[in-house]
Tab-separated table of C-alpha atoms and ligand atoms in Angstrom:
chain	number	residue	atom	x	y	z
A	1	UNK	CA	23.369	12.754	36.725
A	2	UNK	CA	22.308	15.471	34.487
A	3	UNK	CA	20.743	16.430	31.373
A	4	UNK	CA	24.371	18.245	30.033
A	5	UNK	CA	25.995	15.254	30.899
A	6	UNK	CA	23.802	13.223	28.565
A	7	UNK	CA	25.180	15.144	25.484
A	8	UNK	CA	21.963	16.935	24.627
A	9	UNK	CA	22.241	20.049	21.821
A	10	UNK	CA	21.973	23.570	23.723
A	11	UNK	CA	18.834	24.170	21.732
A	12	UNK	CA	17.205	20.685	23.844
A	13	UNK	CA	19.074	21.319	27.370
A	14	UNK	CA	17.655	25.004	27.345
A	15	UNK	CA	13.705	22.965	26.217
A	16	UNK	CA	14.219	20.493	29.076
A	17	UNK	CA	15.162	23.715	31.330
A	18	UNK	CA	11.978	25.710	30.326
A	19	UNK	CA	9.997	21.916	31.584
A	20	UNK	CA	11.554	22.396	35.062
A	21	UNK	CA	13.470	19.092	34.515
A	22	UNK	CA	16.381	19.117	36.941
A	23	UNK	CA	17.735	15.284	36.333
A	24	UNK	CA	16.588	12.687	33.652
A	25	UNK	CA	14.534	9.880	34.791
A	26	UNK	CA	16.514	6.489	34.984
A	27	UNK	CA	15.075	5.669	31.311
A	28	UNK	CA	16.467	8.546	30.102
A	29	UNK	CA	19.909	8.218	31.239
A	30	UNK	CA	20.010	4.986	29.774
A	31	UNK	CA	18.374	5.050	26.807
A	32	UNK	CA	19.303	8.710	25.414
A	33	UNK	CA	23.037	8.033	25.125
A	34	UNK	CA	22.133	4.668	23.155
A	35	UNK	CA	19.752	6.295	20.773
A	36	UNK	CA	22.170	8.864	20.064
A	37	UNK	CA	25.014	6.267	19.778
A	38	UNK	CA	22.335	5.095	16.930
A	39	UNK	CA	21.671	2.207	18.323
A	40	UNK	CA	18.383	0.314	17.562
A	41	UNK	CA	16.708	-0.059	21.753
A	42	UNK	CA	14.045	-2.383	23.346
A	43	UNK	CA	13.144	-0.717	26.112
A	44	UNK	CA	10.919	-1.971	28.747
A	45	UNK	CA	9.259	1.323	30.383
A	46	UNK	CA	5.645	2.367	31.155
A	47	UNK	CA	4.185	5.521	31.260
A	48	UNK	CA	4.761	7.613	33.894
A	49	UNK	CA	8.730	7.206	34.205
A	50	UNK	CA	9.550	10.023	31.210
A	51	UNK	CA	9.490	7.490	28.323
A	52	UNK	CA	8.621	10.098	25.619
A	53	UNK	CA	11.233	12.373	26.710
A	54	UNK	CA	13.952	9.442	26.769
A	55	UNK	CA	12.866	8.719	22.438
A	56	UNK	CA	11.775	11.984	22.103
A	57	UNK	CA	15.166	14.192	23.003
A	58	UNK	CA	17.645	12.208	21.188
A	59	UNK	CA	15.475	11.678	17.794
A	60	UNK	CA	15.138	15.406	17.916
A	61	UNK	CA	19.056	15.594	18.241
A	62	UNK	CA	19.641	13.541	15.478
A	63	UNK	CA	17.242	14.776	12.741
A	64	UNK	CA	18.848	18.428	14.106
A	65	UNK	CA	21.571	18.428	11.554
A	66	UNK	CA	19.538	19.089	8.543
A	67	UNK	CA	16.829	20.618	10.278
A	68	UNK	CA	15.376	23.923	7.470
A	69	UNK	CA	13.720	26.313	7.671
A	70	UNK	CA	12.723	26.466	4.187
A	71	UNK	CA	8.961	26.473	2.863
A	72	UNK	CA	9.587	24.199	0.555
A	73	UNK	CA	7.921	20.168	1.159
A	74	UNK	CA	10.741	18.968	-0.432
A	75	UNK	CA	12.941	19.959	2.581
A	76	UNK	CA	10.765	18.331	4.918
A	77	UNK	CA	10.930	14.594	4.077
A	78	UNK	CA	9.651	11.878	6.694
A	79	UNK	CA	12.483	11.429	8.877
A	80	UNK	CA	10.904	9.997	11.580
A	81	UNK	CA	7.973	7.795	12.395
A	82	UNK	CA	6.256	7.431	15.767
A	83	UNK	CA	3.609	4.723	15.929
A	84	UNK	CA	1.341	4.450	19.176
A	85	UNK	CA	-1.941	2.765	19.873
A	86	UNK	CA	-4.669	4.910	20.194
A	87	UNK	CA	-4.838	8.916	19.326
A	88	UNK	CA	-4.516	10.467	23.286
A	89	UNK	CA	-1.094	8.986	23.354
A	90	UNK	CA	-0.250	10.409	19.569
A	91	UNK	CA	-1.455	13.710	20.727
A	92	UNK	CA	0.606	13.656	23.597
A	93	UNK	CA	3.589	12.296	22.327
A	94	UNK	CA	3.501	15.205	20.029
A	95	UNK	CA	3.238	17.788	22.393
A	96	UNK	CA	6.454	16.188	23.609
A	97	UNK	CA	8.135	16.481	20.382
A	98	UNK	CA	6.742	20.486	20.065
A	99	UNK	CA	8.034	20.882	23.613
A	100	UNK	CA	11.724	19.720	23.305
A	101	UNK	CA	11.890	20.436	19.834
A	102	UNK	CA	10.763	24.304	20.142
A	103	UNK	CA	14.375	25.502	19.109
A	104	UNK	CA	14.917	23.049	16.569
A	105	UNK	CA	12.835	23.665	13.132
A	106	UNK	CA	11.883	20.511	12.651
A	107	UNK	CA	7.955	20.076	11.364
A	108	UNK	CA	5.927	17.474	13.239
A	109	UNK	CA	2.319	16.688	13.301
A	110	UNK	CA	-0.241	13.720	14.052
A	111	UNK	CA	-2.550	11.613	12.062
A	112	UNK	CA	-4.751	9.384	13.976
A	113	UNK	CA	-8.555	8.002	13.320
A	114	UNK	CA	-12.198	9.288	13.864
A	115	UNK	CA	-11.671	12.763	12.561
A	116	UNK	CA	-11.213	14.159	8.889
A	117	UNK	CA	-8.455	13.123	6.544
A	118	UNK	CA	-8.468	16.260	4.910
A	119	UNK	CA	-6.252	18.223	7.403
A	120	UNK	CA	-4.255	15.609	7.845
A	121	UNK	CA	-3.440	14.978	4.355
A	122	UNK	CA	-2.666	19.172	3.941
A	123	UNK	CA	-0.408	18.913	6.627
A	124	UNK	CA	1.270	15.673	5.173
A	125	UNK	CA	1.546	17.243	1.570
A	126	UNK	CA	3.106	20.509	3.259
A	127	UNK	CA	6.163	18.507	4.637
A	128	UNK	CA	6.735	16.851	7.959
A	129	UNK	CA	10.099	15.437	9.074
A	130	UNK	CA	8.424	13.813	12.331
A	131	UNK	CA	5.164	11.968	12.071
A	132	UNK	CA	2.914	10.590	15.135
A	133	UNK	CA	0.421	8.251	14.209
A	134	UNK	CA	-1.730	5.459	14.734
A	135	UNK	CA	-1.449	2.325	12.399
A	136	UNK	CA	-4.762	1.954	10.838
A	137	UNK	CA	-5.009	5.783	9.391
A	138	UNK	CA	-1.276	5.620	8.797
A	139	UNK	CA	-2.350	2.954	6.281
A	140	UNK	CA	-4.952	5.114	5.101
A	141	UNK	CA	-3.192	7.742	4.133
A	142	UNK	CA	-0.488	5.452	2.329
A	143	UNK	CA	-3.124	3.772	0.416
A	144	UNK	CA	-4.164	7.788	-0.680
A	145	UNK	CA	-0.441	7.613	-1.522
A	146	UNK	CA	0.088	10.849	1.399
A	147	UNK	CA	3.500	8.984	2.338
A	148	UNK	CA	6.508	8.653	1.167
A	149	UNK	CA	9.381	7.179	3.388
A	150	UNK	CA	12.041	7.014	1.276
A	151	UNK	CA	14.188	8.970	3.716
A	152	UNK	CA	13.055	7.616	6.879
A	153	UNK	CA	15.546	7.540	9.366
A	154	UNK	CA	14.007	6.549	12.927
A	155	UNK	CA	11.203	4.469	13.604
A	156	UNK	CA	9.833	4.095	17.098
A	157	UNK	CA	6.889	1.963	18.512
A	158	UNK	CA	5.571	2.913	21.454
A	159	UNK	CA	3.674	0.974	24.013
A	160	UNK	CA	4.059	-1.696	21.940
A	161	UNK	CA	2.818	-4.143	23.463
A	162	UNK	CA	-0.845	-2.213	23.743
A	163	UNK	CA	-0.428	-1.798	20.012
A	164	UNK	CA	-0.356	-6.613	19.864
A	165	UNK	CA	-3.277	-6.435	22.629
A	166	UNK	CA	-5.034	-4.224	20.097
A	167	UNK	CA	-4.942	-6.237	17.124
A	168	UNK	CA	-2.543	-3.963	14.909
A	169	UNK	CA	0.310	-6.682	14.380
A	170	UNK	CA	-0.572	-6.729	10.656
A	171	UNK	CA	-0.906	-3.245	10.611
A	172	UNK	CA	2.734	-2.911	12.214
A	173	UNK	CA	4.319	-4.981	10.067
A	174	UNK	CA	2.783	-3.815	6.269
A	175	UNK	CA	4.087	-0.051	8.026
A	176	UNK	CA	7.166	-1.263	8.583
A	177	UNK	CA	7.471	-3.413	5.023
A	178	UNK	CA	7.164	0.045	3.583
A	179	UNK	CA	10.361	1.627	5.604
A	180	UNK	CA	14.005	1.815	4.721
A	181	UNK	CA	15.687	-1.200	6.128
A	182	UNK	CA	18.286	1.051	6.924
A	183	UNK	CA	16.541	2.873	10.034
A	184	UNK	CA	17.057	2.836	13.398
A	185	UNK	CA	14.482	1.168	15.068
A	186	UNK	CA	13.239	1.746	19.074
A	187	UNK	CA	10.624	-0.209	20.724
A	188	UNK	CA	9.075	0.603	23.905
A	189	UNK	CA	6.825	-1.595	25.642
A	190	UNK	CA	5.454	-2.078	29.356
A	191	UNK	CA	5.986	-5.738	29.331
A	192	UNK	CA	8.587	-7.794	27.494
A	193	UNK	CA	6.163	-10.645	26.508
A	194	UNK	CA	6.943	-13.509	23.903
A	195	UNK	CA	5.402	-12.035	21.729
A	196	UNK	CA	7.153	-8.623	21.868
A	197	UNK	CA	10.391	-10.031	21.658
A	198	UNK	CA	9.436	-12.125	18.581
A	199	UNK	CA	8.329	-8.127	17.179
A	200	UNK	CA	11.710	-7.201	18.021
A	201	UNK	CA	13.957	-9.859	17.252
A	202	UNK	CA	12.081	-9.591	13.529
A	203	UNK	CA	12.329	-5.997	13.126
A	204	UNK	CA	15.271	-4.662	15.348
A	205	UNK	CA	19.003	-5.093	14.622
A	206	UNK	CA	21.188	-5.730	17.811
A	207	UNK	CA	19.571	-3.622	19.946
A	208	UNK	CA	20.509	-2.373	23.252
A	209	UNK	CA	18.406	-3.183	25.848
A	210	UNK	CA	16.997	-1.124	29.056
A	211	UNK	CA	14.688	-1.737	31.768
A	212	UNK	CA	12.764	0.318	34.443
A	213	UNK	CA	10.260	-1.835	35.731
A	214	UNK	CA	7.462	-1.067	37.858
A	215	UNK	CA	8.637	-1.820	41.131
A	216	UNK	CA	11.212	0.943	41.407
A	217	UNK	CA	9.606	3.692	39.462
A	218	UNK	CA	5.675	5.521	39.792
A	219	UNK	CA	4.174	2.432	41.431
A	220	UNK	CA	6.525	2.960	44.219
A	221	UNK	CA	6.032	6.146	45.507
A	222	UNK	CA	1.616	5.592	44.802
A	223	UNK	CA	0.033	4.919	48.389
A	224	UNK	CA	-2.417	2.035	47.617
A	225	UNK	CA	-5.087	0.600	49.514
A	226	UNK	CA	-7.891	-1.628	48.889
A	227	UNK	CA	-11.411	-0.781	50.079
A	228	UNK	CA	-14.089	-3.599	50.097
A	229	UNK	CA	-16.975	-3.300	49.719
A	230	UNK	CA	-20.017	-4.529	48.092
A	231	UNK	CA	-20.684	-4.384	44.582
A	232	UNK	CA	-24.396	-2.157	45.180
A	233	UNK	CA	-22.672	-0.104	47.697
A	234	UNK	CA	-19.089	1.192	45.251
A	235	UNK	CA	-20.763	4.403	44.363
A	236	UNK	CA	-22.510	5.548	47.470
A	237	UNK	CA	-18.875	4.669	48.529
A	238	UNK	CA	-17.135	6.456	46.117
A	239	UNK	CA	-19.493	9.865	46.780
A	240	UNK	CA	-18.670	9.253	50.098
A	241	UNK	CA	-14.953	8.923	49.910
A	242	UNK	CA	-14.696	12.165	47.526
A	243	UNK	CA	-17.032	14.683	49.402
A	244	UNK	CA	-15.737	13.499	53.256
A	245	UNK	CA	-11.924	13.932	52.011
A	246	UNK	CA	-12.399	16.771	49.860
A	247	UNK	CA	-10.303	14.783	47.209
A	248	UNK	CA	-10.546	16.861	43.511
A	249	UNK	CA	-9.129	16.016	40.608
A	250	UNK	CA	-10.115	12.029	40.701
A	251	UNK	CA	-9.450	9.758	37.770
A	252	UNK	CA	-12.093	6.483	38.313
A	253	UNK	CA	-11.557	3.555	36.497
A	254	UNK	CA	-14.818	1.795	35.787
A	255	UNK	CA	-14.121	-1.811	33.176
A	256	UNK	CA	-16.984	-0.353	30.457
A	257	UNK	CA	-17.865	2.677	28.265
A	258	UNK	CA	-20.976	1.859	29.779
A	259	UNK	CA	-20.270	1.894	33.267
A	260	UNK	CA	-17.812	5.420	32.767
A	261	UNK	CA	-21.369	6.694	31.339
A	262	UNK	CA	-23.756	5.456	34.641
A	263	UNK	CA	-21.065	6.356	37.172
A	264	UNK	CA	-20.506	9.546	35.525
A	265	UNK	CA	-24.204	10.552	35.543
A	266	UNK	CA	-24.692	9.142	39.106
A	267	UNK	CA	-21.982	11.504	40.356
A	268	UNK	CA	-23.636	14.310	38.763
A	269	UNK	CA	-26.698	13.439	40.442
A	270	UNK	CA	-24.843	13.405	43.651
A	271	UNK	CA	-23.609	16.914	42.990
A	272	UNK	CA	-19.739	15.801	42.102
A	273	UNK	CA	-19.078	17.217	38.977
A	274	UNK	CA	-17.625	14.717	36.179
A	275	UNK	CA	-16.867	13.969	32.800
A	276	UNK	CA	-16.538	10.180	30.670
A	277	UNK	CA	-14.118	9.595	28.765
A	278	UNK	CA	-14.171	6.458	26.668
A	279	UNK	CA	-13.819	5.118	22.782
A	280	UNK	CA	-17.384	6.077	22.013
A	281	UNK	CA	-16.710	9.487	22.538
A	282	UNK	CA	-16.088	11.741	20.022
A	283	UNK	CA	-12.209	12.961	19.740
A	284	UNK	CA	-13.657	17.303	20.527
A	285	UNK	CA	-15.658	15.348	23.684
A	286	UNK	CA	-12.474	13.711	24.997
A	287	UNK	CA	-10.712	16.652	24.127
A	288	UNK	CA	-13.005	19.379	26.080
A	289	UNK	CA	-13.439	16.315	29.212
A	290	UNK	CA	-10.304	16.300	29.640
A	291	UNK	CA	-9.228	20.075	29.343
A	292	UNK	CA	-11.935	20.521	31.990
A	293	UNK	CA	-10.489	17.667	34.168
A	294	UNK	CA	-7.048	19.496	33.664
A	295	UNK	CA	-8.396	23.209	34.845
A	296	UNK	CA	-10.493	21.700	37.659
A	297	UNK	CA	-13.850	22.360	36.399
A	298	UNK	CA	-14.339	18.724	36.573
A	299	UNK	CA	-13.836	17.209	39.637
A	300	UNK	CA	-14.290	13.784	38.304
A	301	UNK	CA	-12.876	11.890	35.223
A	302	UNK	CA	-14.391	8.754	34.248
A	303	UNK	CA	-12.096	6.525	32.435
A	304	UNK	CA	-12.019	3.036	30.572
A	305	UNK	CA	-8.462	1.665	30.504
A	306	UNK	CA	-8.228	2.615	26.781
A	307	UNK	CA	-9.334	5.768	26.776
A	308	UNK	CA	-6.809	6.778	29.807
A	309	UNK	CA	-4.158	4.839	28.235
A	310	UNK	CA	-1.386	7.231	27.871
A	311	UNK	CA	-3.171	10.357	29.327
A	312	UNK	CA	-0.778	13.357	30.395
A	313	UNK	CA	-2.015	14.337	33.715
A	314	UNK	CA	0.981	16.230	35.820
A	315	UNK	CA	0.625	14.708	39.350
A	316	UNK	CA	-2.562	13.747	39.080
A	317	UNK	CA	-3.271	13.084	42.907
A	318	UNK	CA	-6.049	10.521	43.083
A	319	UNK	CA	-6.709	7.052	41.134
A	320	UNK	CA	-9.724	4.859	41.613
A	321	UNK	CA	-10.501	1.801	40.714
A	322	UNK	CA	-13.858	1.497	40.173
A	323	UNK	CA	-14.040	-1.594	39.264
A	324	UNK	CA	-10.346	-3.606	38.935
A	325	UNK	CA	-9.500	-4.169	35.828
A	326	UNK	CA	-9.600	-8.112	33.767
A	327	UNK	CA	-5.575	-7.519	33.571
A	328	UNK	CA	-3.010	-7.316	36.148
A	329	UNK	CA	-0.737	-5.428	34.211
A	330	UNK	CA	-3.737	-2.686	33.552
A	331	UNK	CA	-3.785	-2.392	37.156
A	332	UNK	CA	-0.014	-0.544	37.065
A	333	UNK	CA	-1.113	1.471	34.397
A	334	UNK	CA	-3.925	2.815	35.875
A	335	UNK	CA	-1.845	3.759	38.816
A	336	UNK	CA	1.313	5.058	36.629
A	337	UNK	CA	-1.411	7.879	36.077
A	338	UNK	CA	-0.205	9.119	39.557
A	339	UNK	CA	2.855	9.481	42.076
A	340	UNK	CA	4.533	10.592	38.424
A	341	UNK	CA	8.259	11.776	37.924
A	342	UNK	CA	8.611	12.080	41.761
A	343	UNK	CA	5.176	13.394	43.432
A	344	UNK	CA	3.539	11.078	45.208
A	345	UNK	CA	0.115	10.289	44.894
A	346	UNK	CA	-2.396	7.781	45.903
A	347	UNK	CA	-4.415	4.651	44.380
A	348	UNK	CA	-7.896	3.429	46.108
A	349	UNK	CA	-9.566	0.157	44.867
A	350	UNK	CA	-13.067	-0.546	45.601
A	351	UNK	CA	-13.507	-3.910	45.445
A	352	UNK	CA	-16.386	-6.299	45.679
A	353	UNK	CA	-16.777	-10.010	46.460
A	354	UNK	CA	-16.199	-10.771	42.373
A	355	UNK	CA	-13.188	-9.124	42.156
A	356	UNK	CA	-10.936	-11.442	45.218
A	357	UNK	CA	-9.482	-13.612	42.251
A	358	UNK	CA	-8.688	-10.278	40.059
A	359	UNK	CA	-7.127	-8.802	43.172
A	360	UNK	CA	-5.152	-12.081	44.372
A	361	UNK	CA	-3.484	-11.468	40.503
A	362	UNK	CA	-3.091	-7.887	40.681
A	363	UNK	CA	-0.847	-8.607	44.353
A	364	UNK	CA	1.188	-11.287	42.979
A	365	UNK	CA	2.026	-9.161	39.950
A	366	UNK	CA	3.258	-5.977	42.481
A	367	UNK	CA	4.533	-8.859	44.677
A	368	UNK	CA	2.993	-7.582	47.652
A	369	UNK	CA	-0.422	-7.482	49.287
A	370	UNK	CA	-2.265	-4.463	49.439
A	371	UNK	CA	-3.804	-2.956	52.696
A	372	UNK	CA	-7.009	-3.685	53.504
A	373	UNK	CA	-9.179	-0.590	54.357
A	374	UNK	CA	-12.977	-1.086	55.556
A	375	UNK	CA	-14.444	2.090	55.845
A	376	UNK	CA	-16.919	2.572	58.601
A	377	UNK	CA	-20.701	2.084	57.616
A	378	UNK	CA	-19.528	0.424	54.772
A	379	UNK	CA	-18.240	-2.804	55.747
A	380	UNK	CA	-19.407	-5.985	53.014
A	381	UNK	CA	-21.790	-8.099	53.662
A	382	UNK	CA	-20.173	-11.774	53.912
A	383	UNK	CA	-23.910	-13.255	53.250
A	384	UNK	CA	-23.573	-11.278	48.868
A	385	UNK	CA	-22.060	-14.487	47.106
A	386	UNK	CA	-19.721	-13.589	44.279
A	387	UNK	CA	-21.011	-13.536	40.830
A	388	UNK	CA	-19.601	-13.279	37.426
A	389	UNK	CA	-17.715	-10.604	36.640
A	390	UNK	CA	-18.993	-8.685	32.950
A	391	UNK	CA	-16.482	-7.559	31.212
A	392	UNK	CA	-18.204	-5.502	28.724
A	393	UNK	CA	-15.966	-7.106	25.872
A	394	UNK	CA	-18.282	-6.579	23.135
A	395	UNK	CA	-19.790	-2.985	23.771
A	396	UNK	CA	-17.283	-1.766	26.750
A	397	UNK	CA	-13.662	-0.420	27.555
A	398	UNK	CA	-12.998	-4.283	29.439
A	399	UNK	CA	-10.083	-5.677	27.775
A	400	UNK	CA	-10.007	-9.385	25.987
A	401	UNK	CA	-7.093	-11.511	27.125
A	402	UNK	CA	-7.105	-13.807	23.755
A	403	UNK	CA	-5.248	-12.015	20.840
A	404	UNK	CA	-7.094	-10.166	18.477
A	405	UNK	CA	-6.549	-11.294	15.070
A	406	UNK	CA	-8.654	-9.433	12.061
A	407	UNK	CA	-7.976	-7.495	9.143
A	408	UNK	CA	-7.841	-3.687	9.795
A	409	UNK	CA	-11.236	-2.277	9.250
A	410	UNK	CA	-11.782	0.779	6.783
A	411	UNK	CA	-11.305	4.017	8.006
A	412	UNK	CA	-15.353	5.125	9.216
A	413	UNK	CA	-16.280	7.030	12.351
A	414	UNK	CA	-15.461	4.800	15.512
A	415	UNK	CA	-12.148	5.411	17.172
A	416	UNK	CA	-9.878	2.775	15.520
A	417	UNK	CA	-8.226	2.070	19.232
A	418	UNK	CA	-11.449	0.217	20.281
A	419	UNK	CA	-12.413	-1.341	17.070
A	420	UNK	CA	-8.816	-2.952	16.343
A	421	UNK	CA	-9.515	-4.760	20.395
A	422	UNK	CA	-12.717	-6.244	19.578
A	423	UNK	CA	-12.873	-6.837	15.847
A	424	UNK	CA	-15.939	-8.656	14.480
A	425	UNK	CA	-17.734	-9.633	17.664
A	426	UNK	CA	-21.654	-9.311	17.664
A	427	UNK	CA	-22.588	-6.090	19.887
A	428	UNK	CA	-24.280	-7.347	23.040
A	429	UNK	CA	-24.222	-3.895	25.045
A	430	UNK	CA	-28.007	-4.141	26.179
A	431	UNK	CA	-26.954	-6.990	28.817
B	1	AMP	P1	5.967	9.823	30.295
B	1	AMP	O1	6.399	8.587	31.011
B	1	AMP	O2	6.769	10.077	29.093
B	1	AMP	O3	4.483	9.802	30.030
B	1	AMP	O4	6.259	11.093	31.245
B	1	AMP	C1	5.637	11.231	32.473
B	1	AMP	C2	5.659	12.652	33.001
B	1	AMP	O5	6.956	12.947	33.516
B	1	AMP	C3	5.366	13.728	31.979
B	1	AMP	O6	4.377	14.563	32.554
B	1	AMP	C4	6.650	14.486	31.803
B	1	AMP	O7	6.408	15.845	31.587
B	1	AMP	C5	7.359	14.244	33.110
B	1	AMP	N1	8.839	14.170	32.981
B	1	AMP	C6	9.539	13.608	31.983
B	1	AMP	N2	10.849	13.702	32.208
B	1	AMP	C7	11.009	14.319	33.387
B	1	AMP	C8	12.148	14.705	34.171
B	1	AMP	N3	13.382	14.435	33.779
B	1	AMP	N4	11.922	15.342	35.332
B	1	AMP	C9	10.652	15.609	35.743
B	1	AMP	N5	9.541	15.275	35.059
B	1	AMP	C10	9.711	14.631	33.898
């Protein structure tokens, strides 16, 4: 299969040639010829498997026709409306659209939370036919009246499901209440739960369906292997791991902001350089961590689930799981942050005594059971009994398995993402 064979516009099969692509992924050669057949898709895909490029391409190729060049705002209506859950993914996923779209002139930009309106709203007012964004300052803006959708064409939701978990339902639908019924609509999600199919059986019109799931894409070519060990000993374990195997360029999953800052400070202290990256940092901090995680000045990136959600690492080689994370399905997309589009890469898990129960869930969601590694001087003590596991719900990155249900808070200073999970909950971080 190849990218001509898809149908692409020159101007896209030259942008995919200047990425290096040589095939599509198998969600692209499904879903591209669909979208472009203007069909309305639910797509089950997670990151990892070339999801953005399989929206991204054929959206580009069908706003192409009356793509302008002109100045003028009026020429560049919304045409196109990308919704994702948290701002790393919106930056990303525009980067996508820059990349493919570089021969097309079609304006795109992003509008996401914790960082001044003002720009946004210039950039808005100066015309933008494709428009990434996040739902709560998407709402914003319309309520400044920056929006007008009269001549929206394409709507997609991506990683929906992440956008339920987070508590933007209501968000999703008063966006959508304000869009041409008229639109194509594509929804991509990493699980098809029920309550993603109620989203799309409400808001999309016979659409086409396509899976990839995890078992035969990233998660398939990741090496993973379980290490235990006990709870006081993870980090000495971790140093040890990274300095005696040389291994740079680690993402570590930890469940908190909290723990992403201790672990992060401890490996400093223990002369491995590293960087946290979580929903209490600033958006320039997450930027600069993970530009310096990128060029290798950092050998260590610190991550809660949310904050990596989405992240656009090229064959990042190393995952660990610092701690494993309250949700199975986390667990893959932790791991989709390596062995991506075809390089393999590898997945360690350091777990402790509390964590058998998470990890008995985690192996009969991959269907399989992970090897057991024990690494020498290191071995658990069977005496530690197992104790509950803190999830860091009210202060931390851990995520809450009951649906989050509140109105959208105003637009302030935290990172919408994390304040949509955990809405309303009394802040118990000193624990
Ligand atoms: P995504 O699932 O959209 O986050 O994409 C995962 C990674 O795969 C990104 O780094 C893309 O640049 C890369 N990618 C997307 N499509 C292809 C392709 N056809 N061949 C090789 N790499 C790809």
């Amino acid at each position: 299969m190849s990218f001509e064979s898809l149908g692409l516009l020159p101007e896209l099969l030259r942008a995919v040639r200047e990425q290096g692509y040589e095939h599509p992924t198998p969600i692209q050669a499904q879903a591209i010829p669909l979208v472009l057949e203007g069909r309305d898709l639910l797509a089950r895909a997670q990151t990892g498997t070339g999801k953005t490029a399989g929206f991204t391409l054929p959206l580009l190729q069908l706003l192409a026709p009356h793509a302008s060049s002109s100045a003028s705002p009026a020429r560049h209506p919304i045409r196109a409306l990308i919704l994702t859950p948290t701002r790393e993914l919106a930056m990303q996923v525009e980067e996508s659209v820059r990349t493919y779209g570089k021969h097309i002139p079609l304006r795109s930009a992003t509008i996401f939370g914790g960082v001044n309106i003002n720009p946004q709203t210039k950039a808005l007012r100066a015309g933008v036919e494709i428009l990434v964004a996040t739902p709560g300052r998407l709402l914003d803006h319309h309520q400044q009246g920056n929006l007008n959708f009269s001549q929206l064409e394409i709507l997609v939701l991506d990683e929906a499901d992440r956008m339920l978990d987070m508590g933007f339902i209501r968000d999703i639908q008063k966006i959508i209440s304000l869009l041409p019924t008229s639109r194509q609509t594509l929804l991509f999600s990493a699980t098809f739960t029920d309550e993603i199919k109620q989203l799309a059986s409400k808001f999309l019109k016979n659409p086409a369906s396509v899976q990839i799931t995890p078992q035969n894409t990233a998660a398939e070519l990741v090496r993973q292997v379980v290490h235990p060990v006990d709870r006081e000993r993870k980090r000495a374990l971790l140093a040890h791991l990274i300095t005696s195997r040389k291994l740079e360029q680690v993402l570590v999953f930890t469940r908190t902001k909290h723990g992403a800052n201790r672990l992060s400070e401890q490996l400093d202290k223990d002369g491995i350089s590293s960087m946290a990256i979580h929903g209490n940092k600033s958006q320039p901090q997450r930027i600069k961590a993970l530009e310096e995680f990128k060029k290798g000045s950092v050998r260590v990136l610190v991550a809660t689930d949310i904050a990596a959600r989405g992240l656009d690492i090229d064959q990042l080689p190393h995952v660990v799981n610092y701690e494993l994370p309250q949700v199975p399905e986390d667990y893959i997309h932790r791991i989709g942050r390596t062995g991506r589009a075809g390089s393999e890469g590898e997945a360690l898990s350091l777990v402790c005594v509390d964590e058998h129960k998470l990890l008995k869930d985690i192996e009969k969601l991959l269907r399989k059971e992970l090897p057991k590694d024990v690494i020498h001087g290191y071995a658990p003590d069977p005496s530690i009994p197992a104790e509950p596991i803190q999830t860091g719900r009210q202060g931390g990155g851990g995520r809450s398995r009951g649906p989050a249900r509140a109105p959208r808070p105003s637009a302030g200073a935290a990172p919408r993402g994390e304040r949509g999970r955990h809405p309303a909950r009394p802040s118990n971080r000193g624990k």
